[in-house]
Structure formats: structure tokens, C-alpha cells
mmCIF file of C-alpha atoms in Angstrom:
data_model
loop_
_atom_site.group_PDB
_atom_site.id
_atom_site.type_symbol
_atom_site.label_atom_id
_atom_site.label_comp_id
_atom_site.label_asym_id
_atom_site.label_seq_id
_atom_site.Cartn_x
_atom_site.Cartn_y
_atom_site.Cartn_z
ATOM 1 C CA UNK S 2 -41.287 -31.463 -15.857
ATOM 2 C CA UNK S 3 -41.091 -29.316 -19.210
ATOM 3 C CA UNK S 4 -38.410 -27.170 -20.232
ATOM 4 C CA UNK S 5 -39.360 -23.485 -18.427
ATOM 5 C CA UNK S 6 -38.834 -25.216 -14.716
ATOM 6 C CA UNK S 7 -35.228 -25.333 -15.847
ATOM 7 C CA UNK S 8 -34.678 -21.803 -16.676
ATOM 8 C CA UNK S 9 -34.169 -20.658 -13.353
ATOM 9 C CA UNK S 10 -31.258 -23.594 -13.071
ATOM 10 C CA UNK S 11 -29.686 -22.500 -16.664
ATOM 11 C CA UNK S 12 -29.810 -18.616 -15.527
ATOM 12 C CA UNK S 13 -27.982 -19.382 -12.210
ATOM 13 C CA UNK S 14 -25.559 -22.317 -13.765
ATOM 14 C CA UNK S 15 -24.584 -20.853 -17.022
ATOM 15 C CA UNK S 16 -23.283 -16.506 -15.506
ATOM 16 C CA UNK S 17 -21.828 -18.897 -12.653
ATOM 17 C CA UNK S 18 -19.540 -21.163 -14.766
ATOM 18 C CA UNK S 19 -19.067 -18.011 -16.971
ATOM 19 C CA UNK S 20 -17.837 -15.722 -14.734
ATOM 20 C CA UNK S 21 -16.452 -18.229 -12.575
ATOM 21 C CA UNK S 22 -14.175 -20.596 -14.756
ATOM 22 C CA UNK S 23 -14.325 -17.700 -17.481
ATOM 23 C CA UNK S 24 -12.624 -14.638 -15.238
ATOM 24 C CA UNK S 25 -12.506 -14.916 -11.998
ATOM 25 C CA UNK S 26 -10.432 -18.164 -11.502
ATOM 26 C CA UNK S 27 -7.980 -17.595 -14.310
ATOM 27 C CA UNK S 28 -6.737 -14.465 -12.692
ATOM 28 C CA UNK S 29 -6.570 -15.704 -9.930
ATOM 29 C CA UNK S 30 -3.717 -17.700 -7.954
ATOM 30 C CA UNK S 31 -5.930 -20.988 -8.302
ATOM 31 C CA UNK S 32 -5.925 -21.107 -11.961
ATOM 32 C CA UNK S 33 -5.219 -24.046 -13.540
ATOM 33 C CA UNK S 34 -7.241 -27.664 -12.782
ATOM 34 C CA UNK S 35 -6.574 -28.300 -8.600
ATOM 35 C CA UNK S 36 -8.514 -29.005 -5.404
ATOM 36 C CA UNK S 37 -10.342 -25.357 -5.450
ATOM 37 C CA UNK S 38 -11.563 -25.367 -8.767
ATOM 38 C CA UNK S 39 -12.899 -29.459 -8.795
ATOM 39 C CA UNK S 40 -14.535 -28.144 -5.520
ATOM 40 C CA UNK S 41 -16.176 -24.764 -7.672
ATOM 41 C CA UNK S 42 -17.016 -27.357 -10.283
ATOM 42 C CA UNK S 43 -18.447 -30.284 -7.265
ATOM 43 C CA UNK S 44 -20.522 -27.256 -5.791
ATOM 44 C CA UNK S 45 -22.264 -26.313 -9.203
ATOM 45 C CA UNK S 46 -22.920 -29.568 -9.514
ATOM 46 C CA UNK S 47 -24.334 -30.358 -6.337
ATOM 47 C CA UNK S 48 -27.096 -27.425 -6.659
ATOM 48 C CA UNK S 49 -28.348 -28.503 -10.148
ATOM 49 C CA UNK S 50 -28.627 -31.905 -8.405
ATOM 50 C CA UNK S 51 -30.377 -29.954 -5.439
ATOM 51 C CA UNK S 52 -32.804 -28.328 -7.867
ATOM 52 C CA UNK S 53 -33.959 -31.731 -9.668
ATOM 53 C CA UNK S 54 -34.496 -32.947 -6.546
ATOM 54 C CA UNK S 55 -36.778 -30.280 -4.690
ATOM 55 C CA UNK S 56 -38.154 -29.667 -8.113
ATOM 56 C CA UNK S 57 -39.730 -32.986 -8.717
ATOM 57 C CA UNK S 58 -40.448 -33.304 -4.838
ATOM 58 C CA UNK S 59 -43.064 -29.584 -5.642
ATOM 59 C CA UNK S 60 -44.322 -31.243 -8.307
ATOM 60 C CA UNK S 61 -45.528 -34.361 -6.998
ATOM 61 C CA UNK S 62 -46.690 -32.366 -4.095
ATOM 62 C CA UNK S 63 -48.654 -30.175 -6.328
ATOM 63 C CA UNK S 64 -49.970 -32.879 -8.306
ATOM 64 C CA UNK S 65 -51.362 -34.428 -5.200
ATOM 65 C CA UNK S 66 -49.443 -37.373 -5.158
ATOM 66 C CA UNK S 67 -47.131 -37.751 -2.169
ATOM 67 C CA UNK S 68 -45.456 -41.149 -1.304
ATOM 68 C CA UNK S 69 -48.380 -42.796 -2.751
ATOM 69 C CA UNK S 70 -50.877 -40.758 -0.878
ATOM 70 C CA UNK S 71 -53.746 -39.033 -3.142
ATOM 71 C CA UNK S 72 -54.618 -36.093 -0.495
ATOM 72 C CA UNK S 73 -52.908 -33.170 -1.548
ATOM 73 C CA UNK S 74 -51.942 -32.066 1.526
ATOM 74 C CA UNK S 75 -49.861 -35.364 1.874
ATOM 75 C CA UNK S 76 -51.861 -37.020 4.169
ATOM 76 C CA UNK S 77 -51.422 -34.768 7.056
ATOM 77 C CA UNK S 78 -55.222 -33.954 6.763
ATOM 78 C CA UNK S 79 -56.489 -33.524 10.144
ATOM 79 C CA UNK S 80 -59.753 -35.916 10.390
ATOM 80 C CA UNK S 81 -62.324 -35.490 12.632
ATOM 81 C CA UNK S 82 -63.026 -38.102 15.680
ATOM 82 C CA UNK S 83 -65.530 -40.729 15.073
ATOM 83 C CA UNK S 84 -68.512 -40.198 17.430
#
């Protein structure tokens, strides 16, 4: 993994923390540290965690190596009966 897969994460974390913790939950009646904003915080969280994940799952499925199989297709290549 090199730096540019995670510039898709950083442009959808860093406006959503902004805007989120920056504007919208200060003027709102949940300001302050409570349930909803822990939750806003968990949830942010849980999709950069979501990203790593299916991220290095497409690259080892691009590479070719899937749960220790070589084939690239994950070893889900049909083969054809032996005679």
C-alpha cells in the first residue's frame, strides 16, 4: 500500500471531521462531548477501519494472492473434467 490509496480516505475523513466537529455540531443542541458526538467520532472511525480492510483485501486480490492461493481469480477457476 503507498500513500495515493489513502487519498480517497483523507478527502472523505478530513471535510467530514471539519464540517462535522468544526460547524455543524457546535451549533447544534449536541454540542459539547456526549453519546451523539462519541457515536459521529465511532462512525468515522469505523469507515477508515472499513477502508484498510477492503483496501488490502483488492490488493491481495489483484496481486494474485488470495488466502494462499496463486490463481488470480482466487481459486474459483473453473477446470475442465478429466477424460
Amino acid at each position: 500500500m503507498t500513500w495515493k490509496h489513502f487519498l480517497p480516505l483523507i478527502g472523505f475523513v478530513l471535510p467530514t471531521a471539519a464540517i462535522g466537529f468544526g460547524v455543524v455540531i457546535p451549533r447544534s443542541c449536541i454540542a459539547g462531548i456526549n453519546e451523539l458526538t462519541i457515536g459521529f467520532a465511532s462512525a468515522i472511525v469505523a469507515a477508515c477501519v472499513t477502508y484498510v480492510l477492503g483496501l488490502r483485501q483488492a490488493l491481495r486480490l489483484a496481486s494474485g494472492v488470495a488466502d494462499g492461493d496463486s490463481s488470480a481469480d482466487g481459486g474459483r477457476q473453473q477446470r475442465a473434467p478429466l477424460p
